[in-house]
CSV table of C-alpha atoms and ligand atoms in Angstrom, one decimal:
chain,number,residue,atom,x,y,z
A,556,MET,CA,36.4,-29.8,14.2
A,557,THR,CA,39.4,-28.1,15.9
A,558,MET,CA,41.6,-25.6,14.1
A,559,ILE,CA,44.4,-28.2,14.3
A,560,ASP,CA,42.3,-30.8,12.6
A,561,ARG,CA,41.3,-28.4,9.9
A,562,ARG,CA,44.8,-27.3,9.3
A,563,GLY,CA,45.9,-30.9,9.1
A,564,ILE,CA,43.2,-31.8,6.6
A,565,LEU,CA,44.1,-28.7,4.5
A,566,ALA,CA,47.8,-29.5,4.6
A,567,GLY,CA,47.0,-33.1,3.5
A,568,SER,CA,44.9,-32.0,0.7
A,569,ALA,CA,47.5,-29.5,-0.5
A,570,ALA,CA,50.1,-32.2,-0.5
A,571,LEU,CA,47.8,-34.5,-2.4
A,572,LEU,CA,47.0,-31.8,-5.0
A,573,ALA,CA,50.7,-31.2,-5.6
A,574,ALA,CA,51.2,-35.0,-5.9
A,575,THR,CA,48.4,-35.2,-8.5
A,576,THR,CA,49.6,-32.3,-10.4
A,577,VAL,CA,53.1,-33.7,-10.7
A,578,ARG,CA,52.1,-37.2,-11.3
A,579,ALA,CA,49.7,-36.4,-14.0
A,580,ALA,CA,52.8,-36.2,-16.2
A,581,ASP,CA,53.7,-39.8,-15.3
A,582,ALA,CA,50.2,-41.0,-16.1
A,583,PRO,CA,49.5,-42.8,-19.5
A,584,ALA,CA,48.7,-40.4,-22.3
A,585,GLY,CA,45.2,-39.2,-22.5
A,586,THR,CA,42.3,-39.1,-20.1
A,587,LEU,CA,39.5,-41.5,-19.4
A,588,LYS,CA,37.0,-39.1,-20.6
A,589,ALA,CA,38.8,-38.5,-23.9
A,590,ALA,CA,39.3,-42.2,-24.6
A,591,THR,CA,35.6,-42.8,-23.9
A,592,ALA,CA,34.5,-39.9,-26.0
A,593,SER,CA,36.4,-41.3,-29.0
A,594,LYS,CA,33.8,-44.0,-29.1
A,595,GLY,CA,30.8,-41.6,-28.4
A,596,ARG,CA,30.4,-42.5,-24.7
A,597,ARG,CA,30.8,-40.6,-21.4
A,598,PHE,CA,33.1,-41.7,-18.6
A,599,GLY,CA,32.4,-41.0,-15.0
A,600,SER,CA,32.8,-41.8,-11.3
A,601,ALA,CA,31.1,-41.9,-8.0
A,602,PHE,CA,31.9,-39.0,-5.7
A,603,ALA,CA,31.0,-37.9,-2.2
A,604,TRP,CA,30.1,-34.9,0.0
A,605,SER,CA,32.5,-33.8,2.7
A,606,PRO,CA,33.3,-30.7,4.6
A,607,ALA,CA,35.6,-28.3,2.6
A,608,GLY,CA,39.2,-29.7,2.4
A,609,ALA,CA,38.5,-33.0,4.2
A,610,ASP,CA,40.6,-36.1,3.1
A,611,ALA,CA,37.6,-37.7,1.3
A,612,GLY,CA,36.5,-38.8,-2.3
A,613,SER,CA,34.6,-35.6,-2.4
A,614,PHE,CA,34.3,-32.5,-4.7
A,615,ALA,CA,35.3,-30.5,-1.6
A,616,ASN,CA,38.8,-32.1,-1.6
A,617,PRO,CA,40.8,-30.2,-4.1
A,618,ALA,CA,43.1,-33.2,-4.9
A,619,TYR,CA,40.1,-35.5,-5.7
A,620,ALA,CA,38.2,-32.7,-7.5
A,621,ALA,CA,41.3,-32.5,-9.8
A,622,LEU,CA,41.0,-36.1,-10.7
A,623,LEU,CA,37.2,-35.8,-11.3
A,624,ARG,CA,37.9,-32.8,-13.6
A,625,ARG,CA,40.7,-34.6,-15.5
A,626,ASP,CA,38.9,-37.9,-16.2
A,627,CYS,CA,35.1,-37.5,-15.9
A,628,ASP,CA,32.1,-36.2,-17.9
A,629,VAL,CA,29.5,-37.6,-15.5
A,630,LEU,CA,29.3,-38.0,-11.8
A,631,VAL,CA,27.1,-40.0,-9.6
A,632,PRO,CA,26.6,-39.6,-5.7
A,633,GLU,CA,28.0,-42.7,-3.9
A,634,ASN,CA,25.6,-42.4,-1.0
A,635,GLN,CA,24.0,-39.0,-0.8
A,636,MET,CA,21.0,-39.5,-2.9
A,637,LYS,CA,19.9,-42.7,-1.1
A,638,TRP,CA,16.7,-42.8,0.9
A,639,GLN,CA,18.9,-43.2,4.0
A,640,ALA,CA,20.6,-39.9,3.2
A,641,ILE,CA,17.7,-37.7,1.9
A,642,ARG,CA,14.6,-39.1,3.7
A,643,PRO,CA,15.1,-39.1,7.4
A,644,ALA,CA,11.3,-39.6,7.9
A,645,ALA,CA,8.2,-40.4,6.0
A,646,ASP,CA,7.2,-36.7,5.8
A,647,ARG,CA,10.7,-35.1,5.6
A,648,PHE,CA,13.4,-34.7,3.0
A,649,ASP,CA,17.0,-33.5,3.7
A,650,PHE,CA,19.0,-32.4,0.6
A,651,SER,CA,21.7,-30.5,2.7
A,652,ARG,CA,24.5,-32.8,1.4
A,653,PHE,CA,23.2,-33.7,-2.0
A,654,ASP,CA,22.4,-30.1,-3.2
A,655,PRO,CA,26.0,-28.9,-2.9
A,656,MET,CA,27.1,-31.9,-4.9
A,657,VAL,CA,24.6,-31.1,-7.7
A,658,GLU,CA,25.6,-27.5,-7.6
A,659,TRP,CA,29.3,-28.2,-7.8
A,660,ALA,CA,28.8,-30.7,-10.6
A,661,THR,CA,26.6,-28.6,-12.8
A,662,THR,CA,28.6,-25.4,-12.4
A,663,ASN,CA,31.8,-27.4,-13.3
A,664,GLY,CA,30.1,-28.7,-16.4
A,665,PHE,CA,29.5,-32.4,-15.3
A,666,ALA,CA,26.4,-34.4,-16.1
A,667,LEU,CA,24.8,-36.4,-13.3
A,668,ARG,CA,23.5,-39.9,-12.9
A,669,GLY,CA,21.0,-40.4,-10.0
A,670,HIS,CA,21.7,-43.3,-7.7
A,671,THR,CA,19.2,-44.5,-6.6
A,672,LEU,CA,15.4,-43.7,-6.6
A,673,PHE,CA,14.6,-47.0,-5.0
A,674,TRP,CA,17.0,-49.5,-3.5
A,675,ALA,CA,14.7,-52.6,-3.3
A,676,TYR,CA,16.5,-54.2,-0.3
A,677,SER,CA,15.2,-53.7,3.2
A,678,ARG,CA,18.8,-53.9,4.6
A,679,TRP,CA,19.3,-50.5,3.0
A,680,PHE,CA,15.9,-49.0,3.7
A,681,PRO,CA,15.8,-46.2,6.4
A,682,ALA,CA,14.6,-47.8,9.7
A,683,TRP,CA,11.3,-45.9,9.6
A,684,LEU,CA,10.3,-47.4,6.2
A,685,ASN,CA,11.0,-50.9,7.4
A,686,ASN,CA,8.7,-50.2,10.4
A,687,HIS,CA,6.1,-48.0,8.8
A,688,ASP,CA,2.4,-48.4,9.7
A,689,PHE,CA,0.7,-48.4,6.2
A,690,GLY,CA,-2.7,-48.1,7.8
A,691,GLN,CA,-6.1,-49.3,6.5
A,692,ARG,CA,-5.2,-49.0,2.8
A,693,PRO,CA,-1.6,-50.2,2.7
A,694,ALA,CA,-1.3,-50.2,-1.2
A,695,ILE,CA,-2.3,-46.6,-1.5
A,696,GLU,CA,-0.1,-45.4,1.3
A,697,ALA,CA,2.9,-47.3,0.0
A,698,ALA,CA,2.3,-45.9,-3.5
A,699,ARG,CA,2.0,-42.5,-2.0
A,700,ILE,CA,5.4,-42.7,-0.2
A,701,LEU,CA,7.2,-44.0,-3.3
A,702,ASP,CA,5.6,-41.5,-5.7
A,703,GLN,CA,6.3,-38.6,-3.4
A,704,HIS,CA,9.9,-39.7,-3.2
A,705,ILE,CA,10.4,-40.1,-7.0
A,706,ASP,CA,8.6,-36.9,-7.8
A,707,THR,CA,10.4,-34.8,-5.2
A,708,VAL,CA,13.9,-35.9,-6.3
A,709,THR,CA,13.3,-35.9,-10.2
A,710,LYS,CA,11.5,-32.6,-10.1
A,711,ARG,CA,14.0,-30.9,-7.7
A,712,TYR,CA,16.9,-31.6,-10.1
A,713,GLY,CA,15.1,-31.6,-13.5
A,714,ARG,CA,17.5,-31.9,-16.4
A,715,LYS,CA,20.6,-31.7,-14.3
A,716,ILE,CA,20.2,-35.5,-13.8
A,717,ASP,CA,19.9,-37.3,-17.1
A,718,SER,CA,20.0,-40.9,-16.1
A,719,TYR,CA,18.6,-42.7,-13.0
A,720,ASP,CA,19.1,-46.0,-11.4
A,721,VAL,CA,15.4,-46.1,-10.8
A,722,VAL,CA,15.6,-49.5,-9.0
A,723,ASN,CA,18.7,-51.0,-7.4
A,724,GLU,CA,19.3,-54.7,-6.6
A,725,ALA,CA,15.8,-56.1,-6.4
A,726,VAL,CA,16.9,-59.7,-7.2
A,727,ASP,CA,18.1,-61.9,-4.4
A,728,PRO,CA,21.4,-63.5,-5.7
A,729,ASP,CA,20.9,-66.7,-3.7
A,730,THR,CA,17.5,-67.6,-5.2
A,731,GLY,CA,17.1,-65.3,-8.2
A,732,ASN,CA,13.7,-64.4,-6.8
A,733,LEU,CA,12.6,-60.7,-6.1
A,734,ARG,CA,13.3,-59.5,-2.6
A,735,GLU,CA,10.4,-58.8,-0.3
A,736,THR,CA,10.2,-55.5,1.6
A,737,SER,CA,7.7,-53.5,3.6
A,738,LEU,CA,6.6,-51.8,0.5
A,739,SER,CA,6.2,-55.0,-1.5
A,740,ARG,CA,4.1,-56.5,1.3
A,741,ALA,CA,1.9,-53.3,1.3
A,742,MET,CA,1.5,-53.2,-2.5
A,743,GLY,CA,0.9,-56.9,-3.2
A,744,GLY,CA,4.2,-58.0,-4.5
A,745,THR,CA,7.7,-56.6,-5.5
A,746,ALA,CA,6.8,-56.6,-9.2
A,747,ASN,CA,4.0,-54.0,-8.5
A,748,VAL,CA,6.5,-51.8,-6.6
A,749,LEU,CA,9.1,-51.9,-9.3
A,750,ASP,CA,6.6,-51.2,-12.1
A,751,HIS,CA,5.1,-48.4,-10.1
A,752,ALA,CA,8.7,-46.9,-9.6
A,753,PHE,CA,9.5,-47.0,-13.3
A,754,ARG,CA,6.2,-45.6,-14.4
A,755,THR,CA,6.4,-42.8,-12.0
A,756,ALA,CA,9.9,-42.0,-12.9
A,757,ARG,CA,9.1,-41.9,-16.6
A,758,ALA,CA,6.2,-39.6,-16.1
A,759,ALA,CA,8.2,-37.3,-13.8
A,760,ALA,CA,11.4,-37.3,-15.7
A,761,PRO,CA,10.6,-38.0,-19.3
A,762,HIS,CA,14.0,-36.7,-20.4
A,763,ALA,CA,15.9,-39.2,-18.3
A,764,GLU,CA,17.4,-42.7,-19.1
A,765,LEU,CA,15.7,-45.1,-16.7
A,766,VAL,CA,18.0,-48.0,-15.5
A,767,TYR,CA,17.5,-51.2,-13.6
A,768,ASN,CA,20.8,-51.6,-11.7
A,769,ASP,CA,22.3,-54.8,-10.2
A,770,TYR,CA,25.4,-56.6,-9.5
A,771,MET,CA,24.9,-60.0,-11.2
A,772,SER,CA,28.5,-60.4,-12.4
A,773,TRP,CA,30.5,-62.7,-14.6
A,774,GLU,CA,32.4,-64.6,-11.8
A,775,ASP,CA,31.4,-68.2,-10.7
A,776,GLY,CA,28.5,-68.3,-8.3
A,777,ASN,CA,26.4,-65.7,-10.1
A,778,ALA,CA,24.3,-67.9,-12.3
A,779,LYS,CA,21.1,-67.7,-10.2
A,780,HIS,CA,21.5,-64.0,-9.9
A,781,ARG,CA,22.0,-63.6,-13.7
A,782,ALA,CA,19.0,-65.9,-14.4
A,783,GLY,CA,16.8,-63.8,-11.9
A,784,VAL,CA,17.8,-60.6,-13.6
A,785,LEU,CA,17.0,-62.0,-17.0
A,786,ALA,CA,13.6,-63.2,-15.9
A,787,LEU,CA,12.9,-59.7,-14.3
A,788,LEU,CA,14.0,-57.9,-17.6
A,789,ALA,CA,11.7,-60.3,-19.6
A,790,ASP,CA,8.8,-59.5,-17.2
A,791,PHE,CA,9.4,-55.8,-17.6
A,792,ARG,CA,9.1,-56.1,-21.4
A,793,ARG,CA,6.0,-58.3,-21.0
A,794,ARG,CA,4.3,-55.8,-18.8
A,795,GLY,CA,5.5,-52.7,-20.8
A,796,THR,CA,7.4,-51.3,-17.9
A,797,PRO,CA,9.5,-48.4,-19.0
A,798,VAL,CA,13.0,-49.5,-18.5
A,799,ASP,CA,15.7,-48.3,-20.9
A,800,ALA,CA,18.8,-50.0,-19.8
A,801,LEU,CA,20.5,-52.6,-17.5
A,802,GLY,CA,23.0,-51.1,-15.2
A,803,VAL,CA,25.7,-53.6,-14.9
A,804,GLN,CA,27.4,-52.6,-11.6
A,805,SER,CA,30.7,-54.3,-12.5
A,806,HIS,CA,32.4,-54.8,-9.2
A,807,ILE,CA,34.3,-57.5,-10.8
A,808,GLY,CA,36.8,-59.6,-8.8
A,809,LEU,CA,39.4,-62.4,-8.5
A,810,PHE,CA,38.5,-64.3,-5.4
A,811,GLN,CA,40.5,-67.5,-5.7
A,812,PRO,CA,44.3,-67.6,-5.7
A,813,THR,CA,45.6,-67.1,-9.3
A,814,THR,CA,48.5,-65.7,-11.0
A,815,ASP,CA,47.0,-65.5,-14.4
A,816,ALA,CA,43.9,-63.3,-14.6
A,817,GLY,CA,43.8,-63.6,-18.3
A,818,VAL,CA,43.1,-67.4,-18.1
A,819,VAL,CA,40.3,-66.8,-15.6
A,820,ALA,CA,38.7,-64.1,-17.8
A,821,LYS,CA,38.8,-66.4,-20.9
A,822,ARG,CA,37.0,-69.1,-19.0
A,823,LEU,CA,34.3,-66.6,-17.8
A,824,GLU,CA,33.8,-65.0,-21.2
A,825,PRO,CA,31.3,-67.3,-23.0
A,826,GLU,CA,28.7,-67.4,-20.2
A,827,TRP,CA,28.9,-63.6,-19.7
A,828,ARG,CA,28.6,-62.9,-23.4
A,829,ALA,CA,25.5,-65.2,-23.4
A,830,PHE,CA,24.0,-63.1,-20.7
A,831,LEU,CA,24.8,-59.8,-22.3
A,832,ASP,CA,23.4,-61.1,-25.6
A,833,ARG,CA,20.1,-62.0,-24.0
A,834,VAL,CA,19.8,-58.7,-22.4
A,835,THR,CA,20.5,-56.7,-25.5
A,836,ALA,CA,18.3,-59.0,-27.5
A,837,MET,CA,15.4,-57.8,-25.3
A,838,GLY,CA,16.2,-54.2,-26.6
A,839,TYR,CA,17.9,-53.1,-23.4
A,840,ARG,CA,20.9,-50.7,-23.5
A,841,LEU,CA,23.8,-51.3,-21.1
A,842,VAL,CA,25.5,-49.0,-18.7
A,843,ILE,CA,28.5,-49.8,-16.6
A,844,THR,CA,27.5,-48.0,-13.4
A,845,GLU,CA,30.0,-49.0,-10.6
A,846,PHE,CA,33.2,-50.4,-12.0
A,847,ASP,CA,36.1,-51.5,-9.8
A,848,VAL,CA,38.1,-54.7,-9.2
A,849,ARG,CA,38.3,-56.8,-6.1
A,850,ASP,CA,41.8,-58.2,-5.8
A,851,LYS,CA,41.5,-60.9,-3.0
A,852,GLY,CA,42.8,-63.7,-5.1
A,853,LEU,CA,45.9,-61.9,-6.2
A,854,PRO,CA,49.2,-61.9,-4.4
A,855,ALA,CA,50.1,-59.1,-2.0
A,856,ALA,CA,53.1,-57.9,-3.9
A,857,ILE,CA,52.1,-54.8,-5.8
A,858,GLY,CA,53.7,-55.5,-9.1
A,859,PRO,CA,51.8,-58.8,-9.9
A,860,ARG,CA,48.7,-57.7,-8.1
A,861,ASP,CA,48.4,-54.5,-10.2
A,862,ARG,CA,49.2,-56.6,-13.4
A,863,GLY,CA,46.4,-59.1,-12.4
A,864,VAL,CA,43.9,-56.4,-11.8
A,865,ALA,CA,44.8,-54.6,-15.0
A,866,ASP,CA,44.6,-57.8,-17.1
A,867,PHE,CA,41.3,-58.9,-15.7
A,868,ALA,CA,39.8,-55.4,-16.1
A,869,ARG,CA,41.0,-55.2,-19.6
A,870,ALA,CA,39.5,-58.5,-20.6
A,871,TYR,CA,36.2,-57.5,-19.0
A,872,LEU,CA,36.0,-54.1,-20.4
A,873,ASP,CA,36.9,-55.4,-23.9
A,874,ILE,CA,33.9,-57.6,-23.8
A,875,MET,CA,31.6,-54.8,-22.5
A,876,LEU,CA,32.9,-52.3,-25.1
A,877,SER,CA,32.3,-54.7,-27.9
A,878,TYR,CA,28.5,-54.0,-27.4
A,879,PRO,CA,27.3,-51.0,-29.4
A,880,GLN,CA,24.4,-50.8,-26.9
A,881,LEU,CA,26.8,-49.8,-24.1
A,882,GLY,CA,26.5,-46.2,-23.1
A,883,ASP,CA,28.0,-44.6,-20.0
A,884,VAL,CA,31.0,-46.1,-18.2
A,885,LEU,CA,31.3,-45.1,-14.6
A,886,ALA,CA,33.9,-46.2,-11.9
A,887,TRP,CA,32.8,-46.5,-8.3
A,888,GLY,CA,35.5,-44.1,-7.3
A,889,LEU,CA,38.8,-43.1,-8.9
A,890,SER,CA,41.2,-43.8,-6.0
A,891,ASP,CA,42.0,-46.7,-3.7
A,892,ARG,CA,42.4,-44.1,-0.9
A,893,TYR,CA,38.6,-43.5,-0.7
A,894,SER,CA,37.2,-46.8,-2.1
A,895,TRP,CA,34.3,-48.6,-0.4
A,896,LEU,CA,36.4,-51.8,-1.1
A,897,ARG,CA,38.7,-51.0,1.8
A,898,GLY,CA,36.0,-51.2,4.4
A,899,PHE,CA,33.5,-53.6,2.8
A,900,GLU,CA,35.9,-56.1,1.1
A,901,PRO,CA,39.1,-56.1,3.0
A,902,ARG,CA,41.9,-58.5,1.9
A,903,PRO,CA,42.5,-61.3,4.4
A,904,ASP,CA,46.2,-60.2,4.6
A,905,GLY,CA,45.3,-56.6,5.6
A,906,GLU,CA,46.8,-55.0,2.6
A,907,VAL,CA,44.9,-52.0,1.1
A,908,THR,CA,42.8,-53.1,-1.8
A,909,ARG,CA,43.9,-51.8,-5.2
A,910,GLY,CA,40.7,-51.9,-7.3
A,911,CYS,CA,40.7,-48.3,-8.7
A,912,PRO,CA,42.6,-46.6,-11.4
A,913,TYR,CA,44.6,-44.4,-9.0
A,914,ASP,CA,46.3,-45.5,-5.8
A,915,THR,CA,46.2,-44.1,-2.3
A,916,ASP,CA,48.5,-41.2,-3.3
A,917,LEU,CA,46.2,-40.6,-6.3
A,918,LYS,CA,49.0,-41.9,-8.6
A,919,ALA,CA,48.2,-43.7,-11.8
A,920,LYS,CA,48.3,-47.5,-11.8
A,921,PRO,CA,48.4,-50.1,-14.5
A,922,LEU,CA,44.6,-50.3,-14.2
A,923,LEU,CA,44.3,-46.8,-15.5
A,924,ALA,CA,46.4,-47.8,-18.7
A,925,ALA,CA,44.2,-50.9,-19.1
A,926,MET,CA,41.0,-48.8,-18.9
A,927,LEU,CA,42.4,-46.2,-21.4
A,928,ALA,CA,43.3,-48.9,-23.9
A,929,ALA,CA,40.0,-50.7,-23.6
A,930,LEU,CA,37.9,-47.5,-23.7
A,931,ALA,CA,39.6,-46.2,-26.8
A,932,GLY,CA,39.5,-49.6,-28.5
A,933,GLY,CA,35.8,-50.4,-28.1
A,934,VAL,CA,33.1,-50.2,-30.8
A,935,ARG,CA,31.2,-47.0,-31.1
A,936,GLN,CA,28.1,-46.6,-29.1
A,937,VAL,CA,24.9,-46.5,-31.1
A,938,GLY,CA,21.2,-45.9,-30.4
A,939,GLN,CA,21.6,-43.4,-27.5
A,940,ALA,CA,18.6,-42.9,-25.3
A,941,ALA,CA,16.5,-39.8,-25.9
B,1817,G3I,O1,28.0,-41.0,6.7
B,1817,G3I,C1,28.0,-41.9,7.7
B,1817,G3I,C2,28.8,-41.2,8.8
B,1817,G3I,O2,28.2,-40.1,9.3
B,1817,G3I,C3,29.0,-42.2,10.0
B,1817,G3I,O3,29.8,-41.7,11.0
B,1817,G3I,C4,29.6,-43.5,9.4
B,1817,G3I,C5,29.8,-44.6,10.6
B,1817,G3I,O4,29.7,-45.9,10.0
B,1817,G3I,O5,28.8,-44.1,8.4
B,1817,G3I,C6,28.7,-43.2,7.4
B,1817,G3I,O6,27.9,-43.8,6.4
B,1817,G3I,C7,28.4,-44.9,5.7
B,1817,G3I,C8,28.4,-44.5,4.2
B,1817,G3I,O7,28.8,-45.6,3.4
B,1817,G3I,C9,29.5,-43.4,4.0
B,1817,G3I,O8,30.8,-43.9,4.2
B,1817,G3I,C10,27.4,-46.1,5.9
B,1817,G3I,O9,27.5,-46.5,7.2
B,1817,G3I,C11,27.8,-47.2,4.9
B,1817,G3I,O10,26.8,-48.2,5.0
B,1817,G3I,C12,27.7,-46.7,3.6
B,1817,G3I,O11,28.2,-47.7,2.7
B,1817,G3I,C13,27.9,-47.5,1.3
B,1817,G3I,C14,27.0,-48.7,0.8
B,1817,G3I,O12,26.8,-48.6,-0.5
B,1817,G3I,C15,25.6,-48.7,1.6
B,1817,G3I,O13,24.9,-47.6,1.2
B,1817,G3I,C16,29.1,-47.4,0.5
B,1817,G3I,O14,29.9,-46.3,0.9
B,1817,G3I,C17,28.9,-47.4,-1.0
B,1817,G3I,O15,30.0,-47.5,-1.7
B,1817,G3I,C18,27.9,-48.6,-1.3
B,1817,G3I,O16,27.6,-48.5,-2.6
B,1817,G3I,C19,26.9,-49.6,-3.2
B,1817,G3I,C20,25.9,-49.0,-4.2
B,1817,G3I,O17,25.1,-48.0,-3.6
B,1817,G3I,C21,25.0,-50.1,-4.8
B,1817,G3I,N1,25.9,-51.2,-5.4
B,1817,G3I,C22,26.9,-51.7,-4.5
B,1817,G3I,C23,27.8,-50.6,-4.0
B,1817,G3I,C24,28.9,-51.2,-3.1
B,1817,G3I,O18,28.4,-51.8,-2.0
């Protein structure tokens, strides 16, 4: 990076920090972590690694770090703990980005969630794992690779990470069946891989909450995905697989044109509650792991768009927070400036997505107020994991 680039980044960060400091006064009273703590829960967010001072959703960007400090008790790495990031080859680990994140979080008093010990989807495997030669005894070699991964990560960070998305997105949303991968072919089926991952995690990190994390959501079109997740959770119980909680990712969204998000939410509520009732009836706790709002169906104008996002979120969070089994609540980033939605879920009109509580200037939005009200108004959490 040239000196000019670096000066530009630092100047941009200083301006953003000033903006955040000033604008905190305009934000609704209270912080997300205080509202959440009032009901015995923790609030948190995804965060990233970047070079010092870069304009990124990173601990090393002072403006973003100020938001994390203001609102969060618990942080989760958006990408830097994934196999693609930390395991460049079967016999090699690289913690050069994740270590400084853990160091910063723990020295600043944050708890950490681990995302993810195993993303059960070949699309997100490192290329070497999709192409690995498992040799003469494939089940043993596959289990060795998986165990080595889970043991290495959990033991490196010990009690600094107290909750893990042990398995992420194993259910194919189109069919409700479990996805096949190179590991599942080697180990005689996906169920074997998932059970193995949870058992290894429990043995290596007995202090930690173990979560199955997925994006079966409440919108239309998710019925097969929800059914597949329910079947998987029932199978875990039948087999005695040590799973403590369902991670409900909560990338909620309005996809069809609408001007009344509240009406849409009312229509979706009964089926969503039926799903959550069945999950909790099996003895699982709930975690909101990746909350944000996709706003494609809302008008471009900021006023009505922000109102729609806030109303939809409020209705959703009110439902989730009516469950005493709900523990941590995490956003998948705090600012529209750095949200994955901008790249992965762009609006057809090209406008910047507005699915996070703070906008691209890190200024509070109506969504923040809706989240504060919902979090403070929920029922108390009970039955925390050990
Ligand atoms: O870091 C590289 C950079 O070096 C390179 O120059 C650049 C060029 O494309 O790519 C950068 O990596 C990207 C990374 O995000 C960081 O921005 C990857 O290509 C991109 O695939 C990656 O996307 C992430 C995605 O998961 C896949 O891992 C998103 O940021 C992240 O928000 C998203 O998060 C997922 C959760 O893990 C699981 N649930 C759904 C959620 C949203 O899709």
